[in-house]
Structure formats: structure tokens, C-alpha cells
Short mmCIF file of C-alpha atoms in Angstrom, two decimals:
data_model
loop_
_atom_site.label_atom_id
_atom_site.label_comp_id
_atom_site.label_asym_id
_atom_site.label_seq_id
_atom_site.Cartn_x
_atom_site.Cartn_y
_atom_site.Cartn_z
CA MET Y 1403 117.70 -162.51 277.98
CA VAL Y 1404 120.61 -162.91 275.73
CA LEU Y 1405 120.49 -162.40 271.82
CA ARG Y 1406 123.57 -163.50 270.11
CA LEU Y 1407 123.76 -161.93 266.64
CA THR Y 1408 125.83 -163.04 263.69
CA LYS Y 1409 128.05 -160.35 262.16
CA LYS Y 1410 125.79 -160.21 259.27
CA ALA Y 1411 122.53 -159.58 261.30
CA SER Y 1412 124.48 -157.03 263.64
CA ASP Y 1413 125.91 -155.06 260.51
CA TYR Y 1414 122.37 -155.06 258.90
CA LEU Y 1415 120.59 -153.90 262.17
CA GLY Y 1416 123.41 -151.48 263.11
CA ILE Y 1417 123.42 -152.95 266.68
CA ALA Y 1418 126.54 -152.57 268.69
CA LEU Y 1419 127.50 -155.83 270.38
CA GLU Y 1420 128.45 -156.07 274.02
CA ASN Y 1421 130.90 -158.45 275.56
CA SER Y 1422 129.74 -162.13 275.69
CA SER Y 1423 127.45 -162.51 278.69
CA ASN Y 1424 125.57 -165.54 280.39
CA ALA Y 1425 121.85 -166.19 280.11
CA GLU Y 1426 119.69 -166.63 283.14
CA ASN Y 1427 118.71 -169.92 282.01
CA LYS Y 1428 118.63 -172.22 278.88
CA PHE Y 1429 115.44 -170.66 277.71
CA CYS Y 1430 117.03 -167.22 277.68
CA ASP Y 1431 119.74 -168.01 275.23
CA TRP Y 1432 119.19 -167.22 271.53
CA PHE Y 1433 121.16 -166.94 268.34
CA CYS Y 1434 120.01 -164.50 265.56
CA ASP Y 1435 120.82 -164.76 261.94
CA MET Y 1436 119.35 -163.38 258.75
CA VAL Y 1437 117.32 -165.42 256.29
CA THR Y 1438 117.42 -163.82 252.79
CA VAL Y 1439 115.09 -164.56 249.84
CA ASP Y 1440 114.69 -163.15 246.43
CA GLU Y 1441 112.15 -160.47 247.55
CA GLU Y 1442 114.29 -158.29 250.11
CA GLU Y 1443 110.99 -157.27 251.98
CA LYS Y 1444 110.55 -160.92 252.90
CA THR Y 1445 113.93 -161.25 254.69
CA CYS Y 1446 113.52 -162.45 258.07
CA LEU Y 1447 115.47 -162.86 261.35
CA LEU Y 1448 115.85 -166.41 262.30
CA VAL Y 1449 115.86 -166.77 266.28
CA THR Y 1450 117.09 -170.03 267.55
CA ASN Y 1451 117.41 -171.32 271.02
CA ALA Y 1452 121.03 -172.18 271.69
CA TYR Y 1453 120.28 -175.51 273.57
CA SER Y 1454 117.13 -176.87 271.79
CA ASN Y 1455 117.35 -175.27 268.31
CA PHE Y 1456 113.78 -174.15 268.95
CA SER Y 1457 113.14 -171.26 266.30
CA ILE Y 1458 110.83 -168.49 265.31
CA LEU Y 1459 110.97 -166.14 262.47
CA ILE Y 1460 110.78 -162.26 262.65
CA PRO Y 1461 110.21 -160.30 259.48
CA MET Y 1462 113.20 -157.89 259.08
CA LYS Y 1463 110.81 -155.18 257.52
CA ARG Y 1464 109.26 -154.54 260.93
CA ILE Y 1465 112.76 -153.80 262.64
CA THR Y 1466 114.08 -150.30 262.28
CA SER Y 1467 115.55 -150.01 265.85
CA GLU Y 1468 117.06 -152.15 268.72
CA ALA Y 1469 113.86 -151.40 270.52
CA ASP Y 1470 111.85 -153.13 267.75
CA ILE Y 1471 113.95 -156.32 268.09
CA ARG Y 1472 112.99 -156.34 271.74
CA ASP Y 1473 109.32 -155.68 271.35
CA LEU Y 1474 108.86 -157.93 268.42
CA PHE Y 1475 110.92 -160.82 270.18
CA LYS Y 1476 108.75 -160.49 273.31
CA VAL Y 1477 105.51 -160.58 271.43
CA GLU Y 1478 106.61 -163.39 268.95
CA ILE Y 1479 107.97 -165.65 271.91
CA GLN Y 1480 105.02 -165.26 274.13
CA GLU Y 1481 102.43 -165.88 271.54
CA TYR Y 1482 104.24 -168.72 269.80
CA PHE Y 1483 104.89 -170.40 273.12
CA GLU Y 1484 101.07 -170.22 274.02
CA TYR Y 1485 100.32 -171.42 270.33
CA CYS Y 1486 102.53 -174.35 270.88
CA HIS Y 1487 100.99 -175.17 274.43
CA LEU Y 1488 104.12 -174.30 276.13
CA THR Y 1489 102.79 -171.33 278.43
CA ASP Y 1490 104.09 -173.07 281.53
CA LEU Y 1491 107.77 -172.95 280.17
CA TYR Y 1492 107.22 -169.26 279.19
CA GLU Y 1493 105.81 -168.23 282.55
CA ASN Y 1494 108.29 -170.10 284.60
CA TYR Y 1495 111.71 -169.49 282.46
CA ILE Y 1496 111.13 -166.46 280.12
CA LYS Y 1497 108.78 -164.06 281.54
CA LEU Y 1498 110.69 -162.98 284.44
CA HIS Y 1499 113.73 -162.16 282.28
CA ILE Y 1500 111.98 -160.84 279.14
CA GLU Y 1501 112.60 -157.20 279.90
CA THR Y 1502 116.26 -157.59 280.31
CA PHE Y 1503 118.21 -157.80 277.13
CA SER Y 1504 121.85 -158.31 276.11
CA PHE Y 1505 123.16 -158.30 272.50
CA THR Y 1506 126.37 -160.06 272.04
CA LYS Y 1507 128.37 -162.02 269.60
CA THR Y 1508 127.71 -165.64 268.62
CA ASN Y 1509 129.82 -168.11 270.66
CA SER Y 1510 129.13 -171.66 269.38
CA ARG Y 1511 129.91 -173.01 265.98
CA SER Y 1512 127.72 -176.07 266.59
CA VAL Y 1513 124.71 -173.95 266.92
CA LEU Y 1514 125.59 -171.81 263.89
CA SER Y 1515 126.06 -175.09 261.97
CA SER Y 1516 122.56 -176.27 262.92
CA MET Y 1517 121.07 -172.93 261.93
CA ILE Y 1518 122.38 -173.46 258.38
CA GLY Y 1519 119.81 -176.23 257.74
CA LEU Y 1520 117.10 -174.15 259.39
CA LYS Y 1521 117.80 -171.10 257.13
CA TYR Y 1522 117.46 -173.16 254.06
CA CYS Y 1523 114.12 -174.63 255.39
CA ALA Y 1524 112.82 -171.26 256.31
CA ALA Y 1525 113.92 -169.64 252.79
CA ALA Y 1526 112.13 -172.58 250.97
CA ASN Y 1527 108.82 -171.92 253.11
CA ILE Y 1528 108.84 -168.43 252.17
CA ARG Y 1529 109.49 -168.91 248.62
CA GLU Y 1530 106.65 -171.49 248.40
CA GLY Y 1531 104.18 -168.66 249.11
CA GLY Y 1532 103.72 -168.31 252.87
CA ASP Y 1533 102.93 -164.70 253.79
CA ILE Y 1534 105.42 -164.00 256.42
CA PHE Y 1535 103.56 -160.92 257.54
CA ASN Y 1536 100.59 -163.06 258.55
CA GLN Y 1537 100.88 -164.68 261.83
CA ALA Y 1538 99.15 -167.94 261.19
CA ASP Y 1539 101.32 -168.50 258.11
CA ARG Y 1540 104.51 -167.46 260.02
CA PHE Y 1541 103.39 -169.91 262.98
CA LYS Y 1542 103.19 -172.74 260.35
CA MET Y 1543 106.77 -171.91 259.09
CA ASN Y 1544 107.95 -171.90 262.58
CA ASP Y 1545 106.26 -175.36 262.97
CA SER Y 1546 108.06 -176.59 259.96
CA LEU Y 1547 111.48 -175.38 261.36
CA ASN Y 1548 110.78 -176.92 264.70
CA SER Y 1549 110.10 -180.29 262.93
CA TYR Y 1550 113.36 -180.46 261.24
CA CYS Y 1551 115.85 -182.70 262.68
CA THR Y 1552 118.93 -181.00 264.07
CA LYS Y 1553 122.01 -181.63 266.29
CA CYS Y 1554 121.40 -180.81 269.93
CA ALA Y 1555 124.46 -182.00 271.41
CA ASN Y 1556 124.54 -179.44 274.14
CA LEU Y 1557 121.33 -180.74 275.65
CA GLY Y 1558 122.32 -184.43 276.30
CA MET Y 1559 119.56 -185.99 274.11
CA GLY Y 1560 121.68 -187.57 271.66
CA ASP Y 1561 123.17 -186.24 268.52
CA TYR Y 1562 120.06 -185.41 266.60
CA THR Y 1563 116.47 -184.50 267.53
CA PHE Y 1564 113.57 -182.48 266.74
CA PRO Y 1565 113.42 -178.93 268.25
CA LYS Y 1566 109.76 -179.20 269.12
CA ASP Y 1567 110.81 -182.06 271.47
CA ALA Y 1568 114.03 -180.60 272.51
CA ILE Y 1569 112.36 -177.45 274.07
CA ARG Y 1570 110.25 -179.76 276.29
CA PHE Y 1571 113.22 -181.87 277.41
CA GLU Y 1572 113.81 -181.99 281.02
CA GLY Y 1573 117.40 -181.08 280.39
CA MET Y 1574 116.24 -177.61 279.32
CA LYS Y 1575 115.21 -176.85 282.93
CA GLU Y 1576 118.92 -177.61 284.39
CA THR Y 1577 121.14 -174.75 285.61
CA VAL Y 1578 123.28 -173.25 282.63
CA PRO Y 1579 127.00 -174.53 282.94
CA LEU Y 1580 129.51 -172.41 284.61
CA GLY Y 1581 130.62 -170.08 281.89
CA GLY Y 1582 127.59 -170.40 279.89
CA MET Y 1583 127.33 -172.46 276.70
CA PRO Y 1584 130.41 -171.55 274.62
CA SER Y 1585 132.43 -174.27 272.67
CA SER Y 1586 133.17 -176.08 276.00
CA ALA Y 1587 129.76 -177.67 276.03
CA LYS Y 1588 130.13 -179.06 272.49
CA ASP Y 1589 133.54 -180.29 273.22
CA THR Y 1590 132.38 -182.39 276.15
CA SER Y 1591 129.72 -184.09 274.12
CA LYS Y 1592 132.05 -185.12 271.37
CA LYS Y 1593 132.60 -188.91 270.76
CA GLN Y 1594 136.14 -190.19 270.49
CA SER Y 1595 137.34 -189.40 266.85
CA VAL Y 1596 137.88 -192.48 264.63
CA PRO Y 1597 140.47 -191.97 261.79
CA ALA Y 1598 139.13 -192.26 258.34
CA LYS Y 1599 140.18 -195.64 256.83
CA GLU Y 1600 140.11 -194.45 253.10
CA VAL Y 1601 140.01 -190.90 252.03
CA TYR Y 1602 139.66 -189.59 248.51
CA GLN Y 1603 141.13 -186.31 247.50
CA PHE Y 1604 139.04 -184.62 244.60
CA TYR Y 1605 139.66 -181.59 242.71
CA VAL Y 1606 136.57 -179.72 241.22
CA GLU Y 1607 136.30 -176.70 238.97
CA LEU Y 1608 133.52 -174.64 237.31
CA LYS Y 1609 133.91 -175.21 233.56
CA ASP Y 1610 134.34 -172.30 231.11
CA PHE Y 1611 134.36 -169.45 233.64
CA SER Y 1612 137.09 -167.02 234.39
CA PRO Y 1613 138.58 -166.30 237.03
CA LYS Y 1614 138.68 -169.94 237.97
CA ILE Y 1615 136.30 -171.19 240.77
CA TRP Y 1616 137.72 -174.49 242.02
CA ARG Y 1617 138.03 -176.54 245.37
CA ARG Y 1618 140.31 -179.37 246.57
CA PHE Y 1619 138.73 -181.41 249.09
CA TYR Y 1620 138.47 -184.60 251.04
CA VAL Y 1621 135.73 -187.19 251.34
CA SER Y 1622 135.22 -190.67 252.72
CA SER Y 1623 135.59 -193.30 250.15
CA ASP Y 1624 132.24 -194.92 251.09
CA MET Y 1625 130.26 -191.77 250.61
CA THR Y 1626 127.15 -192.23 248.07
CA MET Y 1627 127.40 -190.14 244.77
CA GLU Y 1628 124.31 -188.38 246.01
CA LYS Y 1629 126.08 -187.07 249.08
CA LEU Y 1630 128.96 -186.16 246.98
CA ALA Y 1631 126.65 -184.08 244.80
CA PHE Y 1632 125.36 -182.23 247.95
CA ALA Y 1633 128.84 -181.59 248.92
CA ILE Y 1634 129.75 -180.13 245.52
CA MET Y 1635 126.47 -178.00 245.71
CA HIS Y 1636 127.59 -176.60 249.13
CA MET Y 1637 131.04 -175.63 247.77
CA PHE Y 1638 129.70 -173.82 244.94
CA ASN Y 1639 127.06 -171.97 246.43
CA MET Y 1640 124.31 -174.00 244.90
CA GLU Y 1641 120.93 -173.94 246.85
CA GLY Y 1642 119.85 -177.50 245.82
CA GLY Y 1643 116.61 -176.54 244.22
CA HIS Y 1644 117.41 -178.52 240.88
CA ILE Y 1645 118.24 -182.03 239.81
CA TYR Y 1646 121.86 -182.95 239.19
CA GLY Y 1647 123.63 -185.81 237.28
CA TYR Y 1648 127.11 -187.03 236.67
CA GLU Y 1649 128.45 -188.34 233.25
CA ILE Y 1650 131.56 -190.51 233.32
CA ASP Y 1651 133.57 -191.02 230.07
CA MET Y 1652 135.80 -193.91 230.24
CA GLN Y 1653 136.81 -193.80 226.53
CA ALA Y 1654 138.26 -190.37 226.85
CA ARG Y 1655 140.68 -191.48 229.67
CA LEU Y 1656 141.74 -194.62 227.85
CA LYS Y 1657 142.31 -192.90 224.51
CA ARG Y 1658 144.60 -190.27 226.35
CA LYS Y 1659 146.60 -192.97 227.85
CA LEU Y 1660 146.90 -194.71 224.49
CA HIS Y 1661 148.13 -191.48 223.15
CA LYS Y 1662 150.98 -191.18 225.36
CA GLN Y 1663 151.77 -194.86 225.21
CA LYS Y 1664 155.12 -195.67 223.43
CA GLY Y 1665 155.98 -198.56 221.14
CA ILE Y 1666 152.68 -198.73 219.68
CA THR Y 1667 151.75 -198.73 215.97
CA GLU Y 1668 149.27 -196.57 214.16
CA GLU Y 1669 147.36 -199.75 213.35
CA GLN Y 1670 147.43 -201.01 216.93
CA LYS Y 1671 146.20 -197.56 218.12
CA LYS Y 1672 143.26 -197.83 215.39
CA GLU Y 1673 142.17 -201.20 216.74
CA ALA Y 1674 142.30 -200.10 220.40
CA LYS Y 1675 140.26 -196.95 219.69
CA LEU Y 1676 137.75 -199.22 217.79
CA PHE Y 1677 137.69 -201.36 221.12
CA PHE Y 1678 137.38 -198.37 223.37
CA SER Y 1679 134.38 -197.10 221.27
CA THR Y 1680 132.39 -200.05 222.61
CA PHE Y 1681 132.70 -198.75 226.12
CA PRO Y 1682 129.35 -197.11 227.24
CA ARG Y 1683 129.25 -193.82 229.14
CA ILE Y 1684 128.16 -193.98 232.69
CA ILE Y 1685 125.43 -191.76 233.81
CA VAL Y 1686 124.52 -191.24 237.55
CA GLU Y 1687 121.29 -189.67 237.97
CA SER Y 1688 119.41 -187.98 240.77
CA PHE Y 1689 116.15 -189.36 239.91
CA ILE Y 1690 115.69 -192.34 237.71
CA ASP Y 1691 113.00 -191.84 234.81
CA GLU Y 1692 112.71 -195.25 233.01
CA GLU Y 1693 110.56 -193.87 230.30
CA MET Y 1694 112.58 -191.08 229.23
CA ASN Y 1695 115.91 -192.95 229.62
CA GLU Y 1696 114.57 -195.63 227.12
CA ILE Y 1697 113.93 -192.80 224.65
CA ALA Y 1698 117.33 -191.35 225.17
CA ASP Y 1699 119.16 -194.78 225.04
CA GLU Y 1700 117.39 -195.67 221.69
CA PHE Y 1701 118.63 -192.25 220.13
CA SER Y 1702 122.28 -193.08 221.32
CA GLU Y 1703 122.19 -196.58 219.85
CA PHE Y 1704 120.18 -195.96 216.48
CA ILE Y 1705 120.78 -192.44 215.65
CA GLN Y 1706 124.38 -191.63 217.07
CA GLY Y 1707 125.64 -195.17 216.74
CA GLU Y 1708 126.90 -195.14 220.34
CA PRO Y 1709 126.25 -197.83 223.07
CA ALA Y 1710 123.43 -196.98 225.44
CA PRO Y 1711 124.97 -195.58 228.60
CA ILE Y 1712 124.92 -197.53 231.85
CA ARG Y 1713 122.62 -195.75 234.26
CA LEU Y 1714 122.89 -195.62 238.03
CA ASP Y 1715 121.13 -194.28 241.10
CA ALA Y 1716 123.14 -191.63 242.74
CA ALA Y 1717 121.53 -192.42 246.23
CA LYS Y 1718 122.43 -196.12 245.96
CA THR Y 1719 125.92 -195.98 244.24
CA LYS Y 1720 129.17 -195.37 246.38
CA ILE Y 1721 131.81 -193.23 244.91
CA ASN Y 1722 134.45 -196.31 245.57
CA LYS Y 1723 132.33 -198.44 243.22
CA ILE Y 1724 132.32 -196.06 240.38
CA LEU Y 1725 135.07 -193.28 240.55
CA ALA Y 1726 138.02 -195.33 241.83
CA PHE Y 1727 138.41 -196.55 238.26
CA GLY Y 1728 139.10 -193.21 236.66
CA GLY Y 1729 137.35 -191.79 233.63
CA ASP Y 1730 136.51 -188.07 232.75
CA CYS Y 1731 133.83 -187.15 235.25
CA VAL Y 1732 131.50 -184.07 234.71
CA PHE Y 1733 128.87 -183.04 237.35
CA THR Y 1734 125.92 -181.05 235.96
CA TYR Y 1735 123.36 -179.13 238.20
CA ASP Y 1736 120.27 -177.57 236.90
CA PHE Y 1737 119.72 -178.84 233.21
CA GLY Y 1738 118.20 -175.37 232.49
CA ASP Y 1739 121.08 -173.23 233.21
CA ASN Y 1740 123.31 -176.14 232.77
CA TRP Y 1741 125.94 -175.62 235.43
CA GLU Y 1742 128.94 -178.04 234.74
CA ILE Y 1743 131.84 -179.01 237.24
CA ASP Y 1744 134.82 -180.97 236.18
CA LEU Y 1745 135.48 -183.56 238.89
CA VAL Y 1746 138.89 -185.19 239.04
CA LEU Y 1747 140.10 -187.92 241.51
CA GLU Y 1748 143.67 -186.95 242.53
CA ASP Y 1749 144.25 -189.45 245.21
CA ASN Y 1750 142.33 -192.47 246.29
CA ASP Y 1751 144.44 -193.00 249.65
CA ALA Y 1752 144.93 -189.54 250.76
CA GLN Y 1753 146.85 -189.22 254.23
CA THR Y 1754 144.97 -186.31 255.98
CA GLY Y 1755 144.76 -187.09 259.74
CA LEU Y 1756 141.21 -186.22 259.68
CA SER Y 1757 138.52 -188.45 261.20
CA LYS Y 1758 135.57 -189.51 259.40
CA SER Y 1759 133.57 -187.41 261.30
CA GLU Y 1760 135.50 -184.32 259.93
CA LEU Y 1761 134.89 -185.21 256.36
CA PRO Y 1762 133.96 -183.79 253.76
CA HIS Y 1763 136.55 -181.35 254.38
CA ILE Y 1764 137.93 -178.57 251.99
CA LYS Y 1765 141.60 -178.30 251.68
CA GLU Y 1766 141.81 -175.32 249.65
CA GLY Y 1767 139.85 -173.20 246.85
CA GLU Y 1768 139.05 -169.98 244.99
CA GLY Y 1769 136.20 -168.07 244.18
CA LEU Y 1770 132.48 -167.89 245.32
CA GLY Y 1771 130.72 -170.25 243.19
CA ILE Y 1772 127.30 -169.85 241.12
CA ILE Y 1773 124.26 -167.55 241.25
CA GLU Y 1774 121.14 -169.57 241.32
CA ASP Y 1775 118.90 -169.06 238.15
CA CYS Y 1776 121.19 -166.32 236.64
CA GLY Y 1777 121.34 -167.98 233.17
CA SER Y 1778 124.55 -170.09 233.59
CA ILE Y 1779 128.15 -168.93 232.77
CA PHE Y 1780 126.91 -165.97 230.57
CA GLY Y 1781 124.56 -164.79 233.31
CA LEU Y 1782 127.21 -165.08 235.77
CA GLU Y 1783 129.72 -163.16 233.61
CA SER Y 1784 127.23 -160.44 232.97
CA ILE Y 1785 126.77 -160.06 236.88
CA VAL Y 1786 130.29 -159.86 237.61
CA LYS Y 1787 130.76 -157.12 234.85
CA ALA Y 1788 127.86 -155.14 235.82
CA PHE Y 1789 129.14 -155.01 239.63
CA LYS Y 1790 132.59 -154.09 238.41
CA LYS Y 1791 131.07 -151.02 236.56
CA LYS Y 1792 128.69 -150.32 239.32
CA LYS Y 1793 126.45 -148.24 237.13
CA GLY Y 1794 124.13 -148.63 234.40
CA LYS Y 1795 120.78 -150.51 233.82
CA ASP Y 1796 122.28 -153.99 234.22
CA TYR Y 1797 123.95 -153.06 237.72
CA GLU Y 1798 120.58 -151.63 238.82
CA ALA Y 1799 118.55 -154.53 237.85
CA TYR Y 1800 121.22 -157.15 239.32
CA LYS Y 1801 121.47 -155.03 242.55
CA GLU Y 1802 117.71 -155.08 242.99
CA TRP Y 1803 117.49 -158.85 242.12
CA LEU Y 1804 120.25 -159.91 244.52
CA GLY Y 1805 119.32 -157.40 247.09
CA GLN Y 1806 122.93 -156.16 247.50
CA ASP Y 1807 125.13 -153.16 246.41
CA ASP Y 1808 128.22 -154.97 245.98
CA PHE Y 1809 129.08 -158.67 244.75
CA ASP Y 1810 132.61 -160.31 244.88
CA ILE Y 1811 133.00 -163.46 242.76
CA THR Y 1812 136.46 -164.19 244.33
CA ALA Y 1813 135.04 -164.49 247.90
CA PHE Y 1814 135.91 -167.81 249.55
CA ASP Y 1815 135.44 -168.73 253.11
CA LYS Y 1816 136.70 -172.09 253.68
CA GLU Y 1817 136.16 -172.38 257.54
CA GLU Y 1818 132.49 -171.39 257.01
CA LEU Y 1819 131.92 -174.02 254.25
CA ASN Y 1820 133.69 -176.64 256.24
CA SER Y 1821 131.67 -176.08 259.39
CA THR Y 1822 128.41 -176.13 257.64
CA PHE Y 1823 129.10 -179.21 255.23
CA LYS Y 1824 127.03 -181.64 257.34
CA SER Y 1825 124.05 -179.41 257.97
CA PHE Y 1826 123.62 -178.60 254.24
CA ILE Y 1827 124.08 -182.45 253.37
CA ARG Y 1828 121.65 -183.55 255.91
CA PHE Y 1829 119.01 -180.93 254.68
CA MET Y 1830 119.46 -181.98 251.12
CA THR Y 1831 119.23 -185.63 251.80
CA ARG Y 1832 115.92 -185.17 253.66
CA THR Y 1833 114.66 -182.75 250.86
CA TYR Y 1834 115.45 -185.32 248.08
CA ASN Y 1835 113.88 -188.13 250.08
CA GLU Y 1836 110.60 -186.24 250.63
CA TYR Y 1837 110.58 -185.52 246.84
CA ARG Y 1838 111.06 -189.19 246.05
CA ASP Y 1839 108.15 -190.13 248.34
CA GLU Y 1840 106.02 -187.77 246.40
CA LEU Y 1841 106.80 -189.40 242.91
#
């Protein structure tokens, strides 16, 4: 039985990892990562099968030693397999090897990428009030994870499927490939890359914060504004639990160009500015609320004397239909904390050599991003200041709230973000669609 721990999990548990080893069969190869939530006592170990993405949760509070992991894993696997009516699979493929454990490093980025969405799903379930220490609730959380569509390229079922189906797939019973399931299994399943035809290069920066937190990245020109929003959320450490919107000001851009234009009289400038003032703002929304929009538009026209904005649905609007024409664009996330991101289209024909399947892709950047529900820029500044001092009431309060002794606002892991883009966007698309269905 092989348990492959991420560095975060192994450091937290204090387990020395062995050299990579092969599992006895596909049912005996598992990846382990941590799921952290606001309440540290509810932190869990997410244990995911390397081939099927079939997953279980184990409360970290119950783990104080390497022996605890072994014992809890054995119990949870057996009982959950029985609960799912998979006793025959447990008896034939797991039980024979359950007493022999090997703790090693993770060896497949594709599995870790799939686990990102599972981690978000697990954290959401725990926050919604499920009791992670109650087996019935915990098994319901497992059911939710195993009903989440993930990529199982290593199993030959096609690109995406449900773990609850993948664990029953006949391919699970096949012999483990020579050399185990490292990245080679992932590579052989890749389709031939198709170069992206039209790539946009954007620059984004968190407004009014120092030191600067920014990204320069590439996306396909036919991406929707909604998926662009999810990409921005992912790059700036946003969990996606709040609504978002874009505001595009065509007037500002045209007025700047006019100011730089030579050979134009002051009278001509006045006439041009008067003409530009008839240009409405463009608002791209995550959810359309016609009643509230009607009230807001009347306020713009009759109180502020501005033309009512053009309103578009982010899920139905592609970026090449709206952002290709320029304009100052501000992305806003969480209209309570009101996080604002300046969005600039730098190149609408970027030559990257990347295939469409490799997009979105971060080229460069600096800084971590935001902290959810901390009170916007002022709250983030307060957190940074407190952790810099490492003493006082604010530091103790933030340390307890975040569940960590240190905080680095300059942290930036481009490789990790690039490898988990698609999983996050897929998870957020599913979440927003489910929310729309409930409206």
C-alpha cells in the first residue's frame, strides 16, 4: 500500500518519506493532501486514489503519529468501501496489502491537479456545517467528492468521469504499468497539441495595494468573460465564494487618446468630450438581476445624468467580443470587501508557442493575492503589518484565524498556479451553474 504525501502534508505530520515505490495494484496507490478550513480542528487529510480519483476524508485532529494514519486509513477505507457496496473490490485488491505501508513523495502532477477541485469541494462541504467527526456526515462528504467530475486520463476512460464510476471500471483491475504510475502514464494519454490560433496577453494588478500584486498571463481569445473571471480568482488566491463583475469605461480611454492627439483645438476637444460622454459604460455581470438593474439604471440616467450602462452576461460573452476594442476594465470580486483588479489587454495577437490546451498560462507575476473576508485592502494591510511584527493582539488574532504562525504576502508559485488552472475553472463553472439552477 503506497501513500504519496504532498510536502505540505508530510511537513505537518512530520513523516519522513521513502524513495518512490510501486503499488501492488491500482487500488493500492493513494495521494494525500491537506484540506484546510477556517477552524483548524476541522482540517482534514484528503486521500485520493491515483487512478480513479476515488477519495475519502480523514480528520487531521485524530492523527498524532504515523501509526494513526495507518490505522485510520485501514478503517476508513474498509468501512467506506462497504458503505458503497464495493466489498468485493476491497476483499480482492486491498485487504491483502492493507498491512504493508510505504510513505513516499507524490509523483504525478495530473493527479495533484485533479485534487485541487476535490479540495475546494471538500472545504465547501465542511464549511456548510457537516460534522467531519461524525461518520455518517463524513461519508456523505465522501459521496459528494466522488460525484465530482474529474480527469482520469491514467485509466483510459476518456478525459473526464466521476470517481464513483471510475473505481468500478474494469481498467482498475489491470496490472500496474512497469515503473508504476508516474508522469509517463499521463504523457501517453495526451492528445496531440493544437496550437492556439489567437492568444490574448493580459496584465492584471490588485488596486491600491503595496507591494504590487500582479500577473501577466495568456488566454485564448474565445474564452468567456466568466472563465476569465475564474482565472483571475485563481491567480489572486480568491476562493470563489462571492459574486463578481466587470466595468468597462470606453470614455476614459478615448479621452486619454484625445489628450495626446496633436493638432486639435480646444473647441474641438470640448466637442469630442461631449460626444464621448454619450458612450455608456459596459457592465459584465456574474448574475443578471433585472429588477435591481432597472433601479440602478434609472439612478444613472435621472440622478447622475449619465447614460444607462450596457449590461452583459459573463457566461454568454466572449472576451474577443468585448475586450478587443479596448477601454479601461476593472474586475471586482466580493462587493462587500470590494476587491478591485485592473485588467489591461496588452496584446491581442501574442506569439507564445502554447497550445490551446495549455491556456490559461501565467507568464510572470509577483505577490500572493488576497485573503478572503479580511475586510478588503485595509484588512490585508493589517494582516501583513501584524505578521511583520509577530507580536501583539492583532498578530495573535490573525494567527488563530488563519491557522498559521507566519504569512508571506510576497509568495508566488507560478508553476503551481499554472498546473491547477483548469481544475479550479472547472470547479467554479460547475458551482456557478448549480447556483443558477437554484435561482
